[in-house]
């Protein structure tokens, strides 16, 4: 039977019309339960209804965008579009997030380099000078200070990243701070350099492919190194070395994909090369009094049982020196640092990643300095 062109056009018209009405139907009747989109969004606000905004079309455009942004079923449609573009074109609709050869990266600007937010020598020299005063004071009470620079995923996978994202520069916050620590008597570990040396010998990834931080395996290796360093200091008698094994089965943690989650894909990304560390419950644990000042690189240590095992139950995590978290990752009041408090500690750990070396320590070095010079 021959089908007329008019009939085909009507069928296609009905299909298109139903497709256009489907989001409205789902929105009005609130059909389904949809996971919220990750990331930060700036939603459009409607323009005031005036004769002028109607003439220019500004009101109509803002109303259209407002309805689109606030649609009940917006999330699944956005995820579907994002998944389609990623699967076909390796394109991500997430600000600053890029995909190269199986790894996801975050770059704050095109032609990225470590000189972003460069503060120069003077301010960092002053910070290191004050930290040396703090160390000289607390040495008398066997309180150790250790500063750590965490590894950069962009540096570690430099061979995968397009050259456009890097430009040569002589000085950066990393170069200055690294040089100043090298010329000082302060305890210091540069894990960015250390991870690069490990790269050709490690059998499993040290970063989550969809994450921006080290994974649990990478963090465990770093914590082992921290303990080895502390075993040569005044608190060496308090240091125990936990034993662990690397799981032989695939398992990835949510934080291994924290960066990718902002891309809002429809399906979860699975990296079968990832493994987690299994700590031996019978191995010795530590019971140290520790104050940690860190950015989110400490999260994987705090949110897993690494923090309890490697430091003990008496550690305080000062996230960006803004919010304090106890051993259970619950927020606690931020207390003022005092000399009396500091001399009771075994360790003060200052840990920051390379992009966060601007405003280094977020004011904690100044607070430590003020605390120890007060009599």
PDB file of C-alpha atoms in Angstrom, residues 117-344:
ATOM      1  CA  UNK A 117      48.722  33.825  41.051  1.00  0.00           C
ATOM      2  CA  UNK A 118      52.474  34.290  41.322  1.00  0.00           C
ATOM      3  CA  UNK A 119      53.265  36.232  44.512  1.00  0.00           C
ATOM      4  CA  UNK A 120      57.020  36.615  44.191  1.00  0.00           C
ATOM      5  CA  UNK A 121      59.878  36.208  46.655  1.00  0.00           C
ATOM      6  CA  UNK A 122      59.337  38.781  49.374  1.00  0.00           C
ATOM      7  CA  UNK A 123      56.054  37.566  50.817  1.00  0.00           C
ATOM      8  CA  UNK A 124      57.143  33.916  50.710  1.00  0.00           C
ATOM      9  CA  UNK A 125      60.526  34.722  52.275  1.00  0.00           C
ATOM     10  CA  UNK A 126      58.648  36.345  55.144  1.00  0.00           C
ATOM     11  CA  UNK A 127      56.447  33.249  55.578  1.00  0.00           C
ATOM     12  CA  UNK A 128      59.444  30.895  55.661  1.00  0.00           C
ATOM     13  CA  UNK A 129      61.292  33.192  58.085  1.00  0.00           C
ATOM     14  CA  UNK A 130      58.326  33.137  60.467  1.00  0.00           C
ATOM     15  CA  UNK A 131      58.016  29.352  60.157  1.00  0.00           C
ATOM     16  CA  UNK A 132      61.694  29.007  61.108  1.00  0.00           C
ATOM     17  CA  UNK A 133      61.012  31.024  64.261  1.00  0.00           C
ATOM     18  CA  UNK A 134      58.098  28.702  65.044  1.00  0.00           C
ATOM     19  CA  UNK A 135      60.287  25.639  64.502  1.00  0.00           C
ATOM     20  CA  UNK A 136      63.104  26.953  66.709  1.00  0.00           C
ATOM     21  CA  UNK A 137      60.604  27.578  69.496  1.00  0.00           C
ATOM     22  CA  UNK A 138      58.720  24.285  69.268  1.00  0.00           C
ATOM     23  CA  UNK A 139      61.900  22.215  68.903  1.00  0.00           C
ATOM     24  CA  UNK A 140      62.396  22.683  72.638  1.00  0.00           C
ATOM     25  CA  UNK A 141      59.125  20.844  73.241  1.00  0.00           C
ATOM     26  CA  UNK A 142      59.639  18.083  70.636  1.00  0.00           C
ATOM     27  CA  UNK A 143      56.838  19.377  68.423  1.00  0.00           C
ATOM     28  CA  UNK A 144      57.708  18.700  64.788  1.00  0.00           C
ATOM     29  CA  UNK A 145      56.682  20.853  61.835  1.00  0.00           C
ATOM     30  CA  UNK A 146      56.516  19.256  58.389  1.00  0.00           C
ATOM     31  CA  UNK A 147      55.614  21.055  55.169  1.00  0.00           C
ATOM     32  CA  UNK A 148      54.414  19.063  52.161  1.00  0.00           C
ATOM     33  CA  UNK A 149      53.770  20.003  48.529  1.00  0.00           C
ATOM     34  CA  UNK A 150      51.347  17.528  46.975  1.00  0.00           C
ATOM     35  CA  UNK A 151      51.763  16.201  43.412  1.00  0.00           C
ATOM     36  CA  UNK A 152      50.225  17.770  40.330  1.00  0.00           C
ATOM     37  CA  UNK A 153      48.226  15.500  38.052  1.00  0.00           C
ATOM     38  CA  UNK A 154      49.055  17.826  35.159  1.00  0.00           C
ATOM     39  CA  UNK A 155      52.774  17.350  35.810  1.00  0.00           C
ATOM     40  CA  UNK A 156      52.457  13.596  36.316  1.00  0.00           C
ATOM     41  CA  UNK A 157      50.643  13.084  33.013  1.00  0.00           C
ATOM     42  CA  UNK A 158      52.438  15.857  31.157  1.00  0.00           C
ATOM     43  CA  UNK A 159      52.944  13.544  28.169  1.00  0.00           C
ATOM     44  CA  UNK A 160      49.155  13.211  27.729  1.00  0.00           C
ATOM     45  CA  UNK A 161      48.288  16.902  27.879  1.00  0.00           C
ATOM     46  CA  UNK A 162      48.234  19.087  24.768  1.00  0.00           C
ATOM     47  CA  UNK A 163      51.162  21.480  24.612  1.00  0.00           C
ATOM     48  CA  UNK A 164      48.748  24.394  24.319  1.00  0.00           C
ATOM     49  CA  UNK A 165      48.036  24.071  28.044  1.00  0.00           C
ATOM     50  CA  UNK A 166      51.590  24.839  29.107  1.00  0.00           C
ATOM     51  CA  UNK A 167      53.943  27.702  28.537  1.00  0.00           C
ATOM     52  CA  UNK A 168      57.484  28.027  29.748  1.00  0.00           C
ATOM     53  CA  UNK A 169      58.089  30.216  32.753  1.00  0.00           C
ATOM     54  CA  UNK A 170      61.091  30.721  34.988  1.00  0.00           C
ATOM     55  CA  UNK A 171      59.435  31.497  38.290  1.00  0.00           C
ATOM     56  CA  UNK A 172      56.298  30.252  39.955  1.00  0.00           C
ATOM     57  CA  UNK A 173      55.054  29.946  43.517  1.00  0.00           C
ATOM     58  CA  UNK A 174      56.236  26.329  43.442  1.00  0.00           C
ATOM     59  CA  UNK A 175      59.752  27.273  42.286  1.00  0.00           C
ATOM     60  CA  UNK A 176      60.070  30.037  44.883  1.00  0.00           C
ATOM     61  CA  UNK A 177      58.681  28.066  47.829  1.00  0.00           C
ATOM     62  CA  UNK A 178      60.677  24.976  46.884  1.00  0.00           C
ATOM     63  CA  UNK A 179      63.886  27.046  46.721  1.00  0.00           C
ATOM     64  CA  UNK A 180      63.197  28.763  50.041  1.00  0.00           C
ATOM     65  CA  UNK A 181      62.531  25.463  51.816  1.00  0.00           C
ATOM     66  CA  UNK A 182      65.721  24.006  50.330  1.00  0.00           C
ATOM     67  CA  UNK A 183      67.733  26.903  51.785  1.00  0.00           C
ATOM     68  CA  UNK A 184      66.093  26.651  55.211  1.00  0.00           C
ATOM     69  CA  UNK A 185      66.382  24.242  58.141  1.00  0.00           C
ATOM     70  CA  UNK A 186      62.688  23.318  57.894  1.00  0.00           C
ATOM     71  CA  UNK A 187      61.313  19.807  57.369  1.00  0.00           C
ATOM     72  CA  UNK A 188      59.966  19.609  53.834  1.00  0.00           C
ATOM     73  CA  UNK A 189      58.815  17.022  51.285  1.00  0.00           C
ATOM     74  CA  UNK A 190      58.096  17.804  47.621  1.00  0.00           C
ATOM     75  CA  UNK A 191      55.797  14.984  46.543  1.00  0.00           C
ATOM     76  CA  UNK A 192      55.445  16.469  43.047  1.00  0.00           C
ATOM     77  CA  UNK A 193      59.073  15.559  42.311  1.00  0.00           C
ATOM     78  CA  UNK A 194      58.801  12.268  44.208  1.00  0.00           C
ATOM     79  CA  UNK A 195      55.762  11.063  42.232  1.00  0.00           C
ATOM     80  CA  UNK A 196      57.535  11.828  38.949  1.00  0.00           C
ATOM     81  CA  UNK A 197      60.443   9.635  40.032  1.00  0.00           C
ATOM     82  CA  UNK A 198      58.009   6.826  40.897  1.00  0.00           C
ATOM     83  CA  UNK A 199      56.105   7.031  37.636  1.00  0.00           C
ATOM     84  CA  UNK A 200      57.984   4.333  35.699  1.00  0.00           C
ATOM     85  CA  UNK A 201      58.079   1.884  38.616  1.00  0.00           C
ATOM     86  CA  UNK A 202      54.493   1.971  39.930  1.00  0.00           C
ATOM     87  CA  UNK A 203      52.185  -0.731  38.591  1.00  0.00           C
ATOM     88  CA  UNK A 204      48.896   1.017  39.416  1.00  0.00           C
ATOM     89  CA  UNK A 205      47.680   4.604  38.985  1.00  0.00           C
ATOM     90  CA  UNK A 206      48.417   7.133  41.737  1.00  0.00           C
ATOM     91  CA  UNK A 207      45.577   9.414  40.585  1.00  0.00           C
ATOM     92  CA  UNK A 208      41.953   8.667  39.876  1.00  0.00           C
ATOM     93  CA  UNK A 209      41.448   9.010  36.119  1.00  0.00           C
ATOM     94  CA  UNK A 210      38.369  11.141  36.734  1.00  0.00           C
ATOM     95  CA  UNK A 211      39.749  12.911  39.790  1.00  0.00           C
ATOM     96  CA  UNK A 212      41.940  15.918  40.434  1.00  0.00           C
ATOM     97  CA  UNK A 213      43.717  14.561  43.546  1.00  0.00           C
ATOM     98  CA  UNK A 214      45.879  11.565  44.354  1.00  0.00           C
ATOM     99  CA  UNK A 215      43.853   8.398  44.920  1.00  0.00           C
ATOM    100  CA  UNK A 216      43.946   6.281  48.085  1.00  0.00           C
ATOM    101  CA  UNK A 217      46.941   4.305  46.810  1.00  0.00           C
ATOM    102  CA  UNK A 218      48.919   7.450  46.062  1.00  0.00           C
ATOM    103  CA  UNK A 219      47.954   8.966  49.413  1.00  0.00           C
ATOM    104  CA  UNK A 220      49.034   5.793  51.232  1.00  0.00           C
ATOM    105  CA  UNK A 221      52.481   5.871  49.625  1.00  0.00           C
ATOM    106  CA  UNK A 222      52.752   9.529  50.642  1.00  0.00           C
ATOM    107  CA  UNK A 223      51.727   8.789  54.229  1.00  0.00           C
ATOM    108  CA  UNK A 224      54.319   5.989  54.395  1.00  0.00           C
ATOM    109  CA  UNK A 225      56.937   8.553  53.362  1.00  0.00           C
ATOM    110  CA  UNK A 226      55.705  11.026  55.977  1.00  0.00           C
ATOM    111  CA  UNK A 227      56.138   8.386  58.681  1.00  0.00           C
ATOM    112  CA  UNK A 228      59.600   7.430  57.399  1.00  0.00           C
ATOM    113  CA  UNK A 229      60.567  11.085  57.566  1.00  0.00           C
ATOM    114  CA  UNK A 230      59.180  11.449  61.109  1.00  0.00           C
ATOM    115  CA  UNK A 231      60.991   8.283  62.216  1.00  0.00           C
ATOM    116  CA  UNK A 232      64.233  10.274  61.928  1.00  0.00           C
ATOM    117  CA  UNK A 233      63.010  13.166  64.079  1.00  0.00           C
ATOM    118  CA  UNK A 234      62.529  13.818  67.786  1.00  0.00           C
ATOM    119  CA  UNK A 235      59.252  11.864  67.811  1.00  0.00           C
ATOM    120  CA  UNK A 236      60.776   8.737  66.275  1.00  0.00           C
ATOM    121  CA  UNK A 237      59.876   6.617  69.311  1.00  0.00           C
ATOM    122  CA  UNK A 238      56.185   7.333  68.713  1.00  0.00           C
ATOM    123  CA  UNK A 239      56.161   6.193  65.078  1.00  0.00           C
ATOM    124  CA  UNK A 240      54.682   2.855  64.032  1.00  0.00           C
ATOM    125  CA  UNK A 241      54.465   1.644  60.441  1.00  0.00           C
ATOM    126  CA  UNK A 242      51.077   0.180  59.399  1.00  0.00           C
ATOM    127  CA  UNK A 243      51.116  -2.718  56.969  1.00  0.00           C
ATOM    128  CA  UNK A 244      48.845  -2.903  53.941  1.00  0.00           C
ATOM    129  CA  UNK A 245      48.274  -4.648  50.651  1.00  0.00           C
ATOM    130  CA  UNK A 246      46.960  -3.422  47.322  1.00  0.00           C
ATOM    131  CA  UNK A 247      43.695  -5.115  46.365  1.00  0.00           C
ATOM    132  CA  UNK A 248      43.911  -7.427  43.362  1.00  0.00           C
ATOM    133  CA  UNK A 249      40.351  -6.551  42.315  1.00  0.00           C
ATOM    134  CA  UNK A 250      39.067  -3.367  40.745  1.00  0.00           C
ATOM    135  CA  UNK A 251      37.472  -0.838  43.031  1.00  0.00           C
ATOM    136  CA  UNK A 252      37.206   2.902  42.672  1.00  0.00           C
ATOM    137  CA  UNK A 253      36.116   5.443  45.240  1.00  0.00           C
ATOM    138  CA  UNK A 254      33.792   8.375  44.582  1.00  0.00           C
ATOM    139  CA  UNK A 255      36.693  10.768  45.116  1.00  0.00           C
ATOM    140  CA  UNK A 256      38.558   9.069  42.243  1.00  0.00           C
ATOM    141  CA  UNK A 257      35.955  10.633  39.961  1.00  0.00           C
ATOM    142  CA  UNK A 258      35.295  13.926  41.781  1.00  0.00           C
ATOM    143  CA  UNK A 259      36.377  16.001  38.801  1.00  0.00           C
ATOM    144  CA  UNK A 260      34.440  13.946  36.260  1.00  0.00           C
ATOM    145  CA  UNK A 261      31.274  14.230  38.357  1.00  0.00           C
ATOM    146  CA  UNK A 262      31.109  17.923  37.437  1.00  0.00           C
ATOM    147  CA  UNK A 263      30.845  16.890  33.766  1.00  0.00           C
ATOM    148  CA  UNK A 264      27.353  15.447  34.443  1.00  0.00           C
ATOM    149  CA  UNK A 265      27.499  12.388  32.209  1.00  0.00           C
ATOM    150  CA  UNK A 266      24.606   9.956  31.991  1.00  0.00           C
ATOM    151  CA  UNK A 267      26.680   6.870  32.803  1.00  0.00           C
ATOM    152  CA  UNK A 268      29.365   6.403  35.437  1.00  0.00           C
ATOM    153  CA  UNK A 269      32.915   6.275  34.112  1.00  0.00           C
ATOM    154  CA  UNK A 270      34.738   3.092  35.118  1.00  0.00           C
ATOM    155  CA  UNK A 271      38.519   2.856  35.310  1.00  0.00           C
ATOM    156  CA  UNK A 272      39.367  -0.840  35.693  1.00  0.00           C
ATOM    157  CA  UNK A 273      43.019  -0.090  36.481  1.00  0.00           C
ATOM    158  CA  UNK A 274      42.156   1.450  39.866  1.00  0.00           C
ATOM    159  CA  UNK A 275      42.734  -0.460  43.092  1.00  0.00           C
ATOM    160  CA  UNK A 276      42.288   0.401  46.760  1.00  0.00           C
ATOM    161  CA  UNK A 277      44.579  -0.179  49.717  1.00  0.00           C
ATOM    162  CA  UNK A 278      43.545  -2.771  52.299  1.00  0.00           C
ATOM    163  CA  UNK A 279      45.076  -1.989  55.688  1.00  0.00           C
ATOM    164  CA  UNK A 280      46.060  -4.836  57.991  1.00  0.00           C
ATOM    165  CA  UNK A 281      43.907  -4.399  61.078  1.00  0.00           C
ATOM    166  CA  UNK A 282      46.449  -6.247  63.202  1.00  0.00           C
ATOM    167  CA  UNK A 283      49.318  -3.930  62.273  1.00  0.00           C
ATOM    168  CA  UNK A 284      50.384  -1.234  64.779  1.00  0.00           C
ATOM    169  CA  UNK A 285      48.603   2.102  64.691  1.00  0.00           C
ATOM    170  CA  UNK A 286      49.856   5.500  65.726  1.00  0.00           C
ATOM    171  CA  UNK A 287      48.603   7.719  68.525  1.00  0.00           C
ATOM    172  CA  UNK A 288      49.937  11.141  67.583  1.00  0.00           C
ATOM    173  CA  UNK A 289      48.609  14.584  68.404  1.00  0.00           C
ATOM    174  CA  UNK A 290      48.494  16.316  65.025  1.00  0.00           C
ATOM    175  CA  UNK A 291      47.231  19.605  63.598  1.00  0.00           C
ATOM    176  CA  UNK A 292      46.814  19.419  59.812  1.00  0.00           C
ATOM    177  CA  UNK A 293      46.512  22.548  57.688  1.00  0.00           C
ATOM    178  CA  UNK A 294      45.666  21.486  54.142  1.00  0.00           C
ATOM    179  CA  UNK A 295      43.567  21.897  51.043  1.00  0.00           C
ATOM    180  CA  UNK A 296      41.370  19.078  49.742  1.00  0.00           C
ATOM    181  CA  UNK A 297      44.325  16.772  49.026  1.00  0.00           C
ATOM    182  CA  UNK A 298      43.985  15.650  52.650  1.00  0.00           C
ATOM    183  CA  UNK A 299      40.359  14.625  52.075  1.00  0.00           C
ATOM    184  CA  UNK A 300      41.158  11.132  50.789  1.00  0.00           C
ATOM    185  CA  UNK A 301      43.311  10.610  53.894  1.00  0.00           C
ATOM    186  CA  UNK A 302      40.635  11.968  56.210  1.00  0.00           C
ATOM    187  CA  UNK A 303      37.616  10.310  54.604  1.00  0.00           C
ATOM    188  CA  UNK A 304      39.186   6.853  54.602  1.00  0.00           C
ATOM    189  CA  UNK A 305      40.782   5.092  57.551  1.00  0.00           C
ATOM    190  CA  UNK A 306      44.263   6.350  56.636  1.00  0.00           C
ATOM    191  CA  UNK A 307      44.020   9.284  59.010  1.00  0.00           C
ATOM    192  CA  UNK A 308      43.095   7.129  62.008  1.00  0.00           C
ATOM    193  CA  UNK A 309      45.748   4.547  61.204  1.00  0.00           C
ATOM    194  CA  UNK A 310      48.689   6.803  60.387  1.00  0.00           C
ATOM    195  CA  UNK A 311      48.009   9.601  62.885  1.00  0.00           C
ATOM    196  CA  UNK A 312      45.554   8.218  65.416  1.00  0.00           C
ATOM    197  CA  UNK A 313      42.396   9.650  66.937  1.00  0.00           C
ATOM    198  CA  UNK A 314      43.903  12.927  68.136  1.00  0.00           C
ATOM    199  CA  UNK A 315      44.257  14.824  64.875  1.00  0.00           C
ATOM    200  CA  UNK A 316      42.623  18.082  63.840  1.00  0.00           C
ATOM    201  CA  UNK A 317      42.109  18.893  60.162  1.00  0.00           C
ATOM    202  CA  UNK A 318      42.038  22.627  59.406  1.00  0.00           C
ATOM    203  CA  UNK A 319      40.662  22.716  55.870  1.00  0.00           C
ATOM    204  CA  UNK A 320      42.141  25.765  54.109  1.00  0.00           C
ATOM    205  CA  UNK A 321      42.564  27.113  57.652  1.00  0.00           C
ATOM    206  CA  UNK A 322      38.855  27.986  57.510  1.00  0.00           C
ATOM    207  CA  UNK A 323      36.919  24.999  58.790  1.00  0.00           C
ATOM    208  CA  UNK A 324      38.003  22.401  61.339  1.00  0.00           C
ATOM    209  CA  UNK A 325      37.121  18.712  61.086  1.00  0.00           C
ATOM    210  CA  UNK A 326      37.516  16.055  63.759  1.00  0.00           C
ATOM    211  CA  UNK A 327      38.537  12.445  63.227  1.00  0.00           C
ATOM    212  CA  UNK A 328      35.016  11.592  62.031  1.00  0.00           C
ATOM    213  CA  UNK A 329      35.088  14.424  59.446  1.00  0.00           C
ATOM    214  CA  UNK A 330      32.535  16.360  61.486  1.00  0.00           C
ATOM    215  CA  UNK A 331      32.897  20.122  61.669  1.00  0.00           C
ATOM    216  CA  UNK A 332      34.120  21.428  65.021  1.00  0.00           C
ATOM    217  CA  UNK A 333      34.667  24.996  66.256  1.00  0.00           C
ATOM    218  CA  UNK A 334      37.912  26.558  65.083  1.00  0.00           C
ATOM    219  CA  UNK A 335      39.976  27.405  68.147  1.00  0.00           C
ATOM    220  CA  UNK A 336      42.668  30.052  68.299  1.00  0.00           C
ATOM    221  CA  UNK A 337      46.192  28.676  68.163  1.00  0.00           C
ATOM    222  CA  UNK A 338      48.132  29.226  71.374  1.00  0.00           C
ATOM    223  CA  UNK A 339      51.634  28.302  72.438  1.00  0.00           C
ATOM    224  CA  UNK A 340      50.191  26.108  75.176  1.00  0.00           C
ATOM    225  CA  UNK A 341      48.232  24.179  72.540  1.00  0.00           C
ATOM    226  CA  UNK A 342      51.145  23.872  70.112  1.00  0.00           C
ATOM    227  CA  UNK A 343      53.689  22.513  72.606  1.00  0.00           C
ATOM    228  CA  UNK A 344      51.325  19.614  73.335  1.00  0.00           C
TER     229      UNK A 344
END
